[in-house]
Amino acid sequence: NCGVQDGTLVLGKLAEEVGELFVAHCRDELSDKKDAVADIVICVLGYCAERGINLQSCIETAWAEVSKRDYVKYPGKGRP
């Protein structure tokens, strides 16, 4: 649980959880992958809540951009 903390601590916890996801991925351990993904989402939600960042708005804005990309036509960045 990330809890109400200084942003640096939450980001450190997030980095730790991403590391755990990497290990679970390499070991192909589904239950550990699920746990790590959930912990990552919880940390991101906590970070956003503590800082008044609307996560849904961030996702919608990013998706509006990402969904326009064509990685087949433009490998790498998806755009010219």
Coordinates of C-alpha atoms in Angstrom, one line a residue:
N1 CA 0.0 0.0 0.0
C2 CA 1.5 3.3 -1.1
G3 CA -0.6 5.4 1.3
V4 CA -0.3 9.2 1.7
Q5 CA 3.4 9.9 1.3
D6 CA 5.8 12.2 -0.3
G7 CA 5.7 11.9 -4.1
T8 CA 9.3 10.6 -4.2
L9 CA 8.4 7.7 -1.9
V10 CA 5.4 6.7 -4.0
L11 CA 7.5 6.9 -7.2
G12 CA 10.1 4.7 -5.5
K13 CA 7.4 2.2 -4.6
L14 CA 6.1 2.3 -8.2
A15 CA 9.6 1.6 -9.5
E16 CA 9.9 -1.4 -7.1
E17 CA 6.5 -2.7 -8.3
V18 CA 7.6 -2.4 -12.0
G19 CA 10.7 -4.4 -11.1
E20 CA 8.5 -7.1 -9.5
L21 CA 6.4 -7.2 -12.7
F22 CA 9.6 -7.6 -14.7
V23 CA 10.7 -10.5 -12.6
A24 CA 7.3 -12.1 -12.7
H25 CA 7.2 -11.6 -16.5
C26 CA 10.6 -13.3 -16.9
R27 CA 9.6 -16.2 -14.7
D28 CA 6.2 -16.4 -16.4
E29 CA 4.4 -16.4 -13.0
L30 CA 0.8 -15.3 -13.7
S31 CA -0.3 -14.7 -10.1
D32 CA 2.8 -12.6 -9.4
K33 CA 2.2 -10.6 -12.7
K34 CA -1.4 -9.9 -11.6
D35 CA -0.2 -8.8 -8.1
A36 CA 2.4 -6.5 -9.5
V37 CA 0.0 -4.9 -12.1
A38 CA -2.5 -4.3 -9.3
D39 CA 0.1 -2.7 -7.1
I40 CA 1.3 -0.5 -9.9
V41 CA -2.2 0.7 -10.6
I42 CA -2.7 1.4 -6.9
C43 CA 0.5 3.4 -6.7
V44 CA -0.5 5.5 -9.7
L45 CA -4.0 6.1 -8.3
G46 CA -2.5 7.2 -5.0
Y47 CA 0.0 9.4 -6.7
C48 CA -2.7 11.1 -8.7
A49 CA -5.1 11.5 -5.8
E50 CA -2.5 13.1 -3.6
R51 CA -1.6 15.6 -6.3
G52 CA -5.0 16.4 -7.6
I53 CA -4.3 14.8 -11.0
N54 CA -7.4 13.5 -12.8
L55 CA -6.1 10.1 -14.0
Q56 CA -9.1 9.5 -16.2
S57 CA -8.4 12.7 -18.0
C58 CA -4.7 11.8 -18.4
I59 CA -5.7 8.5 -19.9
E60 CA -8.2 10.0 -22.3
T61 CA -5.8 12.6 -23.5
A62 CA -3.0 10.1 -24.0
W63 CA -5.4 7.6 -25.7
A64 CA -6.6 10.3 -28.1
E65 CA -3.0 10.7 -29.3
V66 CA -1.8 7.1 -29.1
S67 CA -4.9 5.8 -31.0
K68 CA -4.0 7.9 -34.0
R69 CA -0.6 6.2 -34.4
D70 CA 0.2 3.7 -37.1
Y71 CA 3.0 1.5 -36.0
V72 CA 2.8 -0.6 -39.2
K73 CA 3.3 2.4 -41.4
Y74 CA 5.7 4.2 -39.1
P75 CA 7.6 1.6 -37.0
G76 CA 9.1 2.9 -33.7
K77 CA 7.1 6.1 -33.0
G78 CA 3.9 5.3 -35.0
R79 CA 4.0 8.7 -36.7
P80 CA 6.3 10.5 -39.2

